[in-house]
Short mmCIF file of N, CA, C and O and ligand atoms in Angstrom, two decimals:
data_model
loop_
_atom_site.label_atom_id
_atom_site.label_comp_id
_atom_site.label_asym_id
_atom_site.label_seq_id
_atom_site.Cartn_x
_atom_site.Cartn_y
_atom_site.Cartn_z
N UNK A 1 229.15 90.77 191.18
CA UNK A 1 228.65 92.02 191.71
C UNK A 1 228.95 93.17 190.74
O UNK A 1 230.07 93.34 190.28
N UNK A 2 227.92 93.94 190.45
CA UNK A 2 228.08 95.03 189.50
C UNK A 2 228.02 96.38 190.19
O UNK A 2 228.13 97.41 189.57
N UNK A 3 227.83 96.41 191.49
CA UNK A 3 227.77 97.68 192.22
C UNK A 3 226.47 98.40 191.97
O UNK A 3 225.45 97.78 191.68
N UNK A 4 226.48 99.71 192.07
CA UNK A 4 225.25 100.50 191.97
C UNK A 4 224.96 100.92 190.53
O UNK A 4 224.81 102.08 190.23
N UNK A 5 224.94 99.96 189.64
CA UNK A 5 224.66 100.28 188.24
C UNK A 5 223.17 100.53 188.04
O UNK A 5 222.35 99.89 188.69
N UNK A 6 222.81 101.44 187.15
CA UNK A 6 221.40 101.68 186.88
C UNK A 6 220.79 100.48 186.17
O UNK A 6 221.53 99.65 185.63
N UNK A 7 219.45 100.36 186.17
CA UNK A 7 218.81 99.23 185.51
C UNK A 7 219.18 99.17 184.03
O UNK A 7 219.27 100.20 183.37
N UNK A 8 219.40 97.99 183.55
CA UNK A 8 219.78 97.82 182.15
C UNK A 8 218.57 98.05 181.24
O UNK A 8 217.43 97.88 181.66
N UNK A 9 218.83 98.47 180.01
CA UNK A 9 217.75 98.65 179.04
C UNK A 9 217.06 97.31 178.82
O UNK A 9 217.69 96.27 178.86
N UNK A 10 215.75 97.36 178.61
CA UNK A 10 215.01 96.13 178.39
C UNK A 10 214.40 95.55 179.65
O UNK A 10 213.61 94.64 179.58
N UNK A 11 214.77 96.11 180.77
CA UNK A 11 214.14 95.65 182.01
C UNK A 11 212.81 96.36 182.19
O UNK A 11 212.73 97.58 182.05
N UNK A 12 211.78 95.59 182.51
CA UNK A 12 210.44 96.16 182.69
C UNK A 12 210.25 96.74 184.08
O UNK A 12 209.46 97.65 184.27
N UNK A 13 210.93 96.14 185.05
CA UNK A 13 210.62 96.45 186.45
C UNK A 13 211.83 96.93 187.22
O UNK A 13 212.94 96.42 187.02
N UNK A 14 211.58 97.89 188.09
CA UNK A 14 212.60 98.38 189.01
C UNK A 14 212.23 97.89 190.41
O UNK A 14 211.06 97.88 190.76
N UNK A 15 213.22 97.50 191.16
CA UNK A 15 212.98 97.13 192.55
C UNK A 15 213.42 98.29 193.42
O UNK A 15 214.56 98.76 193.31
N UNK A 16 212.49 98.78 194.26
CA UNK A 16 212.79 99.91 195.14
C UNK A 16 212.71 99.41 196.58
O UNK A 16 211.69 98.87 197.01
N UNK A 17 213.78 99.59 197.31
CA UNK A 17 213.90 99.09 198.69
C UNK A 17 212.87 99.75 199.61
O UNK A 17 212.74 100.97 199.63
N UNK A 18 212.15 98.93 200.40
CA UNK A 18 211.15 99.45 201.32
C UNK A 18 211.77 100.08 202.57
O UNK A 18 211.07 100.70 203.36
N UNK A 19 213.06 99.93 202.74
CA UNK A 19 213.74 100.53 203.89
C UNK A 19 214.36 101.88 203.52
O UNK A 19 214.07 102.90 204.13
N UNK A 20 215.23 101.88 202.49
CA UNK A 20 215.97 103.11 202.17
C UNK A 20 215.40 103.84 200.96
O UNK A 20 215.85 104.94 200.63
N UNK A 21 214.41 103.23 200.27
CA UNK A 21 213.73 103.84 199.13
C UNK A 21 214.64 104.06 197.92
O UNK A 21 214.32 104.85 197.04
N UNK A 22 215.77 103.33 197.87
CA UNK A 22 216.66 103.42 196.72
C UNK A 22 216.51 102.18 195.84
O UNK A 22 216.03 101.14 196.30
N UNK A 23 216.92 102.32 194.58
CA UNK A 23 216.86 101.19 193.66
C UNK A 23 217.75 100.06 194.14
O UNK A 23 218.82 100.31 194.71
N UNK A 24 217.31 98.84 193.89
CA UNK A 24 218.09 97.66 194.24
C UNK A 24 218.71 97.11 192.97
O UNK A 24 218.00 96.73 192.04
N UNK A 25 220.04 97.10 192.91
CA UNK A 25 220.75 96.56 191.75
C UNK A 25 220.73 95.03 191.79
O UNK A 25 220.54 94.43 192.86
N UNK A 26 220.92 94.43 190.63
CA UNK A 26 220.99 92.97 190.56
C UNK A 26 222.03 92.46 191.56
O UNK A 26 223.13 93.01 191.67
N UNK A 27 221.66 91.44 192.29
CA UNK A 27 222.58 90.84 193.25
C UNK A 27 222.57 91.50 194.62
O UNK A 27 223.21 91.00 195.55
N UNK A 28 221.82 92.60 194.75
CA UNK A 28 221.85 93.36 196.01
C UNK A 28 220.60 93.22 196.87
O UNK A 28 220.51 93.82 197.94
N UNK A 29 219.62 92.45 196.39
CA UNK A 29 218.41 92.35 197.20
C UNK A 29 217.42 91.36 196.65
O UNK A 29 217.70 90.66 195.67
N UNK A 30 216.23 91.32 197.28
CA UNK A 30 215.26 90.30 196.92
C UNK A 30 213.83 90.74 197.24
O UNK A 30 213.60 91.67 198.00
N UNK A 31 212.91 90.04 196.59
CA UNK A 31 211.49 90.09 196.94
C UNK A 31 211.27 88.85 197.79
O UNK A 31 211.57 87.74 197.35
N UNK A 32 210.76 89.02 199.01
CA UNK A 32 210.74 87.87 199.91
C UNK A 32 209.61 87.96 200.93
O UNK A 32 209.01 89.02 201.14
N UNK A 33 209.32 86.84 201.54
CA UNK A 33 208.36 86.82 202.65
C UNK A 33 208.66 85.61 203.52
O UNK A 33 209.44 84.75 203.14
N UNK A 34 208.05 85.59 204.67
CA UNK A 34 208.25 84.48 205.60
C UNK A 34 206.94 83.71 205.73
O UNK A 34 206.12 84.03 206.60
N UNK A 35 206.71 82.73 204.84
CA UNK A 35 205.43 82.01 204.84
C UNK A 35 205.14 81.34 206.18
O UNK A 35 203.98 81.15 206.54
N UNK A 36 206.18 80.98 206.93
CA UNK A 36 205.94 80.29 208.20
C UNK A 36 205.22 81.19 209.19
O UNK A 36 204.60 80.72 210.13
N UNK A 37 205.28 82.52 208.97
CA UNK A 37 204.58 83.44 209.86
C UNK A 37 203.07 83.23 209.77
O UNK A 37 202.35 83.43 210.74
N UNK A 38 202.59 82.81 208.60
CA UNK A 38 201.15 82.59 208.42
C UNK A 38 200.67 81.44 209.28
O UNK A 38 199.65 81.53 209.95
N UNK A 39 201.42 80.35 209.31
CA UNK A 39 201.00 79.21 210.10
C UNK A 39 201.20 79.48 211.59
O UNK A 39 200.43 79.04 212.42
N UNK A 40 202.24 80.26 211.92
CA UNK A 40 202.50 80.57 213.33
C UNK A 40 201.35 81.37 213.93
O UNK A 40 200.96 81.15 215.06
N UNK A 41 200.79 82.30 213.14
CA UNK A 41 199.72 83.14 213.67
C UNK A 41 198.44 82.37 213.90
O UNK A 41 197.59 82.78 214.67
N UNK A 42 198.30 81.25 213.18
CA UNK A 42 197.11 80.43 213.39
C UNK A 42 197.27 79.54 214.61
O UNK A 42 196.31 78.98 215.10
N UNK A 43 198.51 79.42 215.12
CA UNK A 43 198.75 78.61 216.30
C UNK A 43 198.25 79.32 217.54
O UNK A 43 197.81 80.47 217.47
N UNK A 44 198.33 78.65 218.68
CA UNK A 44 197.75 79.25 219.88
C UNK A 44 198.67 80.29 220.53
O UNK A 44 198.23 81.06 221.36
N UNK A 45 199.94 80.31 220.11
CA UNK A 45 200.83 81.30 220.70
C UNK A 45 200.69 82.67 220.04
O UNK A 45 200.81 83.69 220.70
N UNK A 46 200.45 82.66 218.74
CA UNK A 46 200.31 83.92 218.03
C UNK A 46 201.63 84.67 217.97
O UNK A 46 202.67 84.15 218.34
N UNK A 47 201.58 85.88 217.52
CA UNK A 47 202.78 86.72 217.45
C UNK A 47 202.53 87.93 218.34
O UNK A 47 202.03 88.94 217.91
N UNK A 48 202.87 87.77 219.60
CA UNK A 48 202.50 88.78 220.59
C UNK A 48 203.13 90.13 220.31
O UNK A 48 202.51 91.16 220.47
N UNK A 49 204.38 90.09 219.85
CA UNK A 49 205.07 91.35 219.60
C UNK A 49 204.35 92.14 218.51
O UNK A 49 204.17 93.34 218.61
N UNK A 50 203.93 91.43 217.46
CA UNK A 50 203.24 92.09 216.36
C UNK A 50 201.90 92.67 216.82
O UNK A 50 201.59 93.81 216.58
N UNK A 51 201.14 91.83 217.53
CA UNK A 51 199.79 92.28 217.89
C UNK A 51 199.80 93.42 218.90
O UNK A 51 198.96 94.29 218.88
N UNK A 52 200.76 93.39 219.80
CA UNK A 52 200.77 94.44 220.82
C UNK A 52 201.12 95.80 220.21
O UNK A 52 200.90 96.84 220.83
N UNK A 53 201.64 95.80 218.98
CA UNK A 53 201.99 97.07 218.35
C UNK A 53 200.78 97.73 217.69
O UNK A 53 200.85 98.85 217.23
N UNK A 54 199.65 97.01 217.63
CA UNK A 54 198.44 97.59 217.05
C UNK A 54 197.52 98.11 218.16
O UNK A 54 197.42 97.50 219.21
N UNK A 55 196.85 99.21 217.92
CA UNK A 55 195.83 99.65 218.86
C UNK A 55 194.55 98.89 218.56
O UNK A 55 194.39 98.32 217.48
N UNK A 56 193.63 98.88 219.51
CA UNK A 56 192.36 98.19 219.31
C UNK A 56 191.64 98.76 218.10
O UNK A 56 191.08 98.04 217.29
N UNK A 57 191.70 100.07 217.96
CA UNK A 57 191.05 100.73 216.82
C UNK A 57 191.58 100.20 215.49
O UNK A 57 190.81 99.92 214.58
N UNK A 58 192.89 100.07 215.42
CA UNK A 58 193.51 99.59 214.18
C UNK A 58 193.09 98.16 213.88
O UNK A 58 192.84 97.80 212.73
N UNK A 59 193.00 97.35 214.93
CA UNK A 59 192.65 95.94 214.72
C UNK A 59 191.21 95.81 214.25
O UNK A 59 190.90 94.96 213.42
N UNK A 60 190.33 96.65 214.79
CA UNK A 60 188.93 96.59 214.39
C UNK A 60 188.74 97.14 212.98
O UNK A 60 187.89 96.69 212.23
N UNK A 61 189.54 98.13 212.64
CA UNK A 61 189.39 98.80 211.35
C UNK A 61 189.72 97.86 210.19
O UNK A 61 188.89 97.62 209.34
N UNK A 62 190.90 97.36 210.16
CA UNK A 62 191.32 96.56 209.02
C UNK A 62 192.41 95.58 209.39
O UNK A 62 193.56 95.75 209.02
N UNK A 63 192.04 94.55 210.14
CA UNK A 63 193.08 93.58 210.50
C UNK A 63 193.56 92.85 209.25
O UNK A 63 192.77 92.27 208.52
N UNK A 64 194.84 92.92 208.98
CA UNK A 64 195.42 92.25 207.82
C UNK A 64 196.41 91.23 208.35
O UNK A 64 197.54 91.56 208.69
N UNK A 65 195.95 89.99 208.46
CA UNK A 65 196.79 88.95 209.04
C UNK A 65 197.66 88.26 208.00
O UNK A 65 198.37 87.32 208.31
N UNK A 66 197.59 88.76 206.78
CA UNK A 66 198.36 88.11 205.73
C UNK A 66 199.86 88.36 205.91
O UNK A 66 200.27 89.37 206.49
N UNK A 67 200.63 87.46 205.39
CA UNK A 67 202.08 87.64 205.36
C UNK A 67 202.39 88.67 204.29
O UNK A 67 201.91 88.56 203.16
N UNK A 68 203.15 89.68 204.65
CA UNK A 68 203.47 90.74 203.70
C UNK A 68 204.78 90.47 202.99
O UNK A 68 205.79 90.17 203.62
N UNK A 69 204.75 90.61 201.68
CA UNK A 69 205.96 90.50 200.87
C UNK A 69 206.82 91.73 201.11
O UNK A 69 206.30 92.84 201.27
N UNK A 70 208.13 91.52 201.12
CA UNK A 70 209.09 92.58 201.34
C UNK A 70 209.98 92.71 200.11
O UNK A 70 210.25 91.73 199.42
N UNK A 71 210.38 93.94 199.83
CA UNK A 71 211.34 94.21 198.75
C UNK A 71 212.44 95.04 199.39
O UNK A 71 212.22 96.20 199.75
N UNK A 72 213.61 94.42 199.58
CA UNK A 72 214.67 95.12 200.33
C UNK A 72 216.06 94.78 199.80
O UNK A 72 216.26 93.73 199.19
N UNK A 73 216.98 95.71 200.04
CA UNK A 73 218.40 95.42 199.87
C UNK A 73 218.77 94.38 200.92
O UNK A 73 218.24 94.43 202.05
N UNK A 74 219.70 93.53 200.57
CA UNK A 74 220.20 92.56 201.56
C UNK A 74 220.81 93.30 202.76
O UNK A 74 220.67 92.89 203.90
N UNK A 75 221.46 94.45 202.49
CA UNK A 75 222.13 95.18 203.57
C UNK A 75 221.14 95.96 204.45
O UNK A 75 221.45 96.28 205.59
N UNK A 76 219.97 96.29 203.91
CA UNK A 76 218.97 97.03 204.69
C UNK A 76 218.15 96.10 205.57
O UNK A 76 217.88 96.39 206.73
N UNK A 77 217.69 95.00 204.99
CA UNK A 77 216.94 94.00 205.75
C UNK A 77 217.17 92.67 205.05
O UNK A 77 216.60 92.43 203.98
N UNK A 78 218.01 91.82 205.59
CA UNK A 78 218.33 90.55 204.93
C UNK A 78 217.08 89.70 204.70
O UNK A 78 216.24 89.59 205.59
N UNK A 79 216.99 89.15 203.51
CA UNK A 79 215.83 88.31 203.17
C UNK A 79 215.90 87.00 203.93
O UNK A 79 216.94 86.38 204.01
N UNK A 80 214.74 86.60 204.47
CA UNK A 80 214.64 85.28 205.09
C UNK A 80 213.36 84.64 204.57
O UNK A 80 212.47 85.33 204.08
N UNK A 81 213.26 83.34 204.70
CA UNK A 81 212.07 82.64 204.24
C UNK A 81 212.15 82.38 202.75
O UNK A 81 213.18 81.97 202.23
N UNK A 82 211.06 82.68 202.04
CA UNK A 82 211.01 82.44 200.60
C UNK A 82 211.48 83.71 199.90
O UNK A 82 210.93 84.78 200.14
N UNK A 83 212.48 83.60 199.03
CA UNK A 83 212.99 84.80 198.39
C UNK A 83 213.19 84.63 196.89
O UNK A 83 213.48 83.55 196.39
N UNK A 84 212.99 85.75 196.19
CA UNK A 84 213.20 85.84 194.74
C UNK A 84 214.23 86.95 194.55
O UNK A 84 213.95 88.12 194.86
N UNK A 85 215.42 86.61 194.06
CA UNK A 85 216.44 87.64 193.82
C UNK A 85 215.89 88.64 192.81
O UNK A 85 215.21 88.26 191.85
N UNK A 86 216.16 89.93 193.03
CA UNK A 86 215.56 90.96 192.17
C UNK A 86 215.87 90.74 190.69
O UNK A 86 215.04 91.03 189.82
N UNK A 87 217.07 90.21 190.39
CA UNK A 87 217.44 90.01 188.99
C UNK A 87 216.60 88.92 188.32
O UNK A 87 216.61 88.80 187.10
N UNK A 88 215.84 88.16 189.11
CA UNK A 88 215.01 87.09 188.54
C UNK A 88 213.56 87.54 188.35
O UNK A 88 212.71 86.76 187.94
N UNK A 89 213.29 88.81 188.66
CA UNK A 89 211.92 89.31 188.48
C UNK A 89 211.99 90.75 187.93
O UNK A 89 211.45 91.68 188.49
N UNK A 90 212.65 90.85 186.77
CA UNK A 90 212.88 92.15 186.15
C UNK A 90 211.97 92.43 184.96
O UNK A 90 212.00 93.53 184.40
N UNK A 91 211.17 91.45 184.54
CA UNK A 91 210.32 91.65 183.37
C UNK A 91 208.88 91.27 183.71
O UNK A 91 208.63 90.52 184.67
N UNK A 92 207.93 91.77 182.91
CA UNK A 92 206.53 91.39 183.13
C UNK A 92 206.33 89.89 182.99
O UNK A 92 205.65 89.29 183.84
N UNK A 93 206.91 89.22 181.95
CA UNK A 93 206.72 87.76 181.87
C UNK A 93 207.27 87.05 183.10
O UNK A 93 206.68 86.08 183.59
N UNK A 94 208.41 87.54 183.64
CA UNK A 94 208.97 86.91 184.84
C UNK A 94 208.02 87.08 186.02
O UNK A 94 207.79 86.14 186.79
N UNK A 95 207.46 88.27 186.15
CA UNK A 95 206.49 88.57 187.23
C UNK A 95 205.30 87.62 187.13
O UNK A 95 204.86 87.02 188.13
N UNK A 96 204.80 87.46 185.91
CA UNK A 96 203.65 86.58 185.67
C UNK A 96 204.02 85.12 185.95
O UNK A 96 203.24 84.37 186.55
N UNK A 97 205.21 84.74 185.51
CA UNK A 97 205.66 83.37 185.72
C UNK A 97 205.81 83.06 187.21
O UNK A 97 205.38 82.01 187.70
N UNK A 98 206.40 84.01 187.94
CA UNK A 98 206.53 83.81 189.39
C UNK A 98 205.15 83.69 190.03
O UNK A 98 204.94 82.91 190.96
N UNK A 99 204.21 84.49 189.55
CA UNK A 99 202.85 84.44 190.11
C UNK A 99 202.25 83.05 189.94
O UNK A 99 201.72 82.47 190.89
N UNK A 100 202.37 82.50 188.72
CA UNK A 100 201.84 81.15 188.47
C UNK A 100 202.57 80.13 189.35
O UNK A 100 201.95 79.23 189.92
N UNK A 101 203.88 80.28 189.45
CA UNK A 101 204.67 79.37 190.27
C UNK A 101 204.24 79.43 191.74
O UNK A 101 204.03 78.39 192.39
N UNK A 102 204.07 80.64 192.23
CA UNK A 102 203.71 80.81 193.65
C UNK A 102 202.31 80.29 193.95
O UNK A 102 202.02 79.85 195.06
N UNK A 103 201.43 80.34 192.95
CA UNK A 103 200.06 79.87 193.16
C UNK A 103 200.02 78.38 193.51
O UNK A 103 199.03 77.89 194.04
N UNK A 104 201.10 77.67 193.21
CA UNK A 104 201.18 76.26 193.56
C UNK A 104 201.61 76.01 195.00
O UNK A 104 201.61 74.87 195.45
N UNK A 105 201.97 77.09 195.69
CA UNK A 105 202.40 76.96 197.09
C UNK A 105 201.18 77.01 198.01
O UNK A 105 200.33 77.89 197.86
N UNK A 106 201.14 76.11 198.97
CA UNK A 106 199.99 76.06 199.87
C UNK A 106 199.80 77.32 200.69
O UNK A 106 198.68 77.65 201.08
N UNK A 107 200.87 78.06 200.93
CA UNK A 107 200.80 79.25 201.78
C UNK A 107 200.54 80.53 200.99
O UNK A 107 200.37 81.60 201.58
N UNK A 108 200.52 80.41 199.66
CA UNK A 108 200.48 81.61 198.82
C UNK A 108 199.27 82.51 199.10
O UNK A 108 199.38 83.73 199.17
N UNK A 109 198.09 81.88 199.29
CA UNK A 109 196.85 82.66 199.47
C UNK A 109 196.87 83.47 200.76
O UNK A 109 196.10 84.42 200.90
N UNK A 110 197.74 83.12 201.69
CA UNK A 110 197.79 83.88 202.94
C UNK A 110 198.86 84.97 202.90
O UNK A 110 199.26 85.48 203.94
N UNK A 111 199.30 85.32 201.70
CA UNK A 111 200.23 86.44 201.55
C UNK A 111 199.54 87.56 200.77
O UNK A 111 198.47 87.38 200.20
N UNK A 112 200.19 88.73 200.73
CA UNK A 112 199.59 89.88 200.04
C UNK A 112 200.20 90.12 198.66
O UNK A 112 200.36 91.25 198.23
N UNK A 113 200.54 89.04 197.98
CA UNK A 113 201.11 89.16 196.62
C UNK A 113 200.20 89.97 195.71
O UNK A 113 200.67 90.72 194.86
N UNK A 114 198.87 89.83 195.89
CA UNK A 114 197.94 90.59 195.04
C UNK A 114 198.14 92.10 195.23
O UNK A 114 198.13 92.87 194.26
N UNK A 115 198.38 92.51 196.46
CA UNK A 115 198.65 93.93 196.71
C UNK A 115 199.94 94.38 196.01
O UNK A 115 200.02 95.48 195.48
N UNK A 116 200.93 93.49 196.04
CA UNK A 116 202.21 93.82 195.40
C UNK A 116 202.00 94.07 193.91
O UNK A 116 202.48 95.05 193.35
N UNK A 117 201.23 93.19 193.27
CA UNK A 117 200.95 93.32 191.84
C UNK A 117 200.15 94.59 191.57
O UNK A 117 200.50 95.39 190.68
N UNK A 118 199.07 94.77 192.31
CA UNK A 118 198.20 95.93 192.06
C UNK A 118 198.96 97.23 192.26
O UNK A 118 198.75 98.20 191.53
N UNK A 119 199.86 97.26 193.23
CA UNK A 119 200.64 98.47 193.44
C UNK A 119 201.62 98.70 192.29
O UNK A 119 201.83 99.83 191.86
N UNK A 120 202.20 97.61 191.79
CA UNK A 120 203.11 97.73 190.64
C UNK A 120 202.35 98.32 189.45
O UNK A 120 202.89 99.14 188.69
N UNK A 121 201.09 97.92 189.29
CA UNK A 121 200.30 98.35 188.14
C UNK A 121 199.70 99.74 188.31
O UNK A 121 199.22 100.33 187.34
N UNK A 122 199.73 100.27 189.53
CA UNK A 122 199.09 101.56 189.80
C UNK A 122 200.04 102.71 189.44
O UNK A 122 201.02 102.95 190.13
N UNK A 123 199.72 103.43 188.36
CA UNK A 123 200.63 104.50 187.93
C UNK A 123 200.68 105.67 188.90
O UNK A 123 201.58 106.51 188.83
N UNK A 124 199.73 105.74 189.85
CA UNK A 124 199.72 106.84 190.81
C UNK A 124 200.44 106.46 192.10
O UNK A 124 200.62 107.30 192.98
N UNK A 125 200.85 105.21 192.22
CA UNK A 125 201.48 104.77 193.46
C UNK A 125 202.86 105.38 193.63
O UNK A 125 203.62 105.51 192.68
N UNK A 126 203.16 105.75 194.86
CA UNK A 126 204.49 106.24 195.19
C UNK A 126 205.19 105.28 196.16
O UNK A 126 206.17 105.63 196.80
N UNK A 127 204.62 104.08 196.28
CA UNK A 127 205.16 103.11 197.22
C UNK A 127 206.43 102.46 196.67
O UNK A 127 206.57 102.29 195.46
N UNK A 128 207.36 102.09 197.57
CA UNK A 128 208.49 101.27 197.12
C UNK A 128 207.98 99.87 196.78
O UNK A 128 206.80 99.59 196.95
N UNK A 129 208.87 99.02 196.31
CA UNK A 129 208.47 97.68 195.90
C UNK A 129 208.88 97.47 194.47
O UNK A 129 209.96 97.90 194.06
N UNK A 130 208.02 96.80 193.69
CA UNK A 130 208.31 96.59 192.27
C UNK A 130 207.58 97.66 191.46
O UNK A 130 206.36 97.76 191.51
N UNK A 131 208.35 98.47 190.75
CA UNK A 131 207.79 99.59 189.99
C UNK A 131 208.09 99.39 188.51
O UNK A 131 209.18 98.95 188.15
N UNK A 132 207.12 99.77 187.64
CA UNK A 132 207.40 99.68 186.21
C UNK A 132 208.51 100.66 185.82
O UNK A 132 208.54 101.78 186.34
N UNK A 133 209.40 100.24 184.93
CA UNK A 133 210.46 101.12 184.47
C UNK A 133 209.87 102.25 183.63
O UNK A 133 210.35 103.37 183.64
N UNK A 134 208.80 101.93 182.90
CA UNK A 134 208.09 102.94 182.12
C UNK A 134 206.59 102.76 182.35
O UNK A 134 206.10 101.62 182.42
N UNK A 135 205.87 103.85 182.48
CA UNK A 135 204.43 103.77 182.70
C UNK A 135 203.75 103.41 181.38
O UNK A 135 204.08 103.95 180.34
N UNK A 136 202.84 102.46 181.46
CA UNK A 136 202.16 101.98 180.26
C UNK A 136 200.72 102.45 180.25
O UNK A 136 200.27 103.18 181.11
N UNK A 137 199.99 101.97 179.25
CA UNK A 137 198.58 102.36 179.13
C UNK A 137 197.79 101.84 180.32
O UNK A 137 198.20 100.92 181.00
N UNK A 138 196.65 102.46 180.57
CA UNK A 138 195.87 102.13 181.76
C UNK A 138 194.65 101.29 181.41
O UNK A 138 193.72 101.18 182.21
N UNK A 139 194.65 100.67 180.23
CA UNK A 139 193.50 99.88 179.80
C UNK A 139 193.13 98.76 180.76
O UNK A 139 191.97 98.39 180.88
N UNK A 140 194.13 98.23 181.46
CA UNK A 140 193.87 97.12 182.37
C UNK A 140 193.03 97.52 183.57
O UNK A 140 192.54 96.68 184.30
N UNK A 141 192.85 98.81 183.77
CA UNK A 141 192.17 99.25 184.99
C UNK A 141 190.68 98.94 185.00
O UNK A 141 190.02 99.10 186.02
N UNK A 142 190.14 98.50 183.87
CA UNK A 142 188.72 98.14 183.85
C UNK A 142 188.50 96.69 184.29
O UNK A 142 187.37 96.25 184.38
N UNK A 143 189.56 95.96 184.59
CA UNK A 143 189.41 94.56 185.03
C UNK A 143 188.53 94.51 186.27
O UNK A 143 188.77 95.22 187.23
N UNK A 144 187.52 93.65 186.21
CA UNK A 144 186.67 93.45 187.38
C UNK A 144 185.58 94.49 187.54
O UNK A 144 184.74 94.37 188.43
N UNK A 145 185.56 95.52 186.72
CA UNK A 145 184.52 96.54 186.85
C UNK A 145 183.20 96.06 186.22
O UNK A 145 183.20 95.27 185.33
ZN1 LIG B 1 217.76 99.62 201.01
#
């Protein structure tokens, strides 16, 4: 444990907690999701607590049934399910490598990992999650145009 040390030089990515909005130091948190939630929602019981929290308007507008990835301190919201310790996803190559690794998981397509990546790459984003330590060129923004 290194305590609340700032990110070390050479790290490409900062992890920002979705609960307290503070940086997550190595050993203090994870990027995680609960893939089993995806299969549970396809079952006949569903997730009543989740659905009852949406209004009909919200459900008609943009129902997003995907499993959402979380980036949190262990003390703010303990990681459960599939987790990647923040210290294992501190560089762009690590992020890319995890992406390739996750693509081999049968449940991967039912998660919002693509949103996590796109938000990391968006220099205008103010969302917590995985943030670049330094803003880079925006040449990649023409992908898919
Ligand atoms: Zn936190």
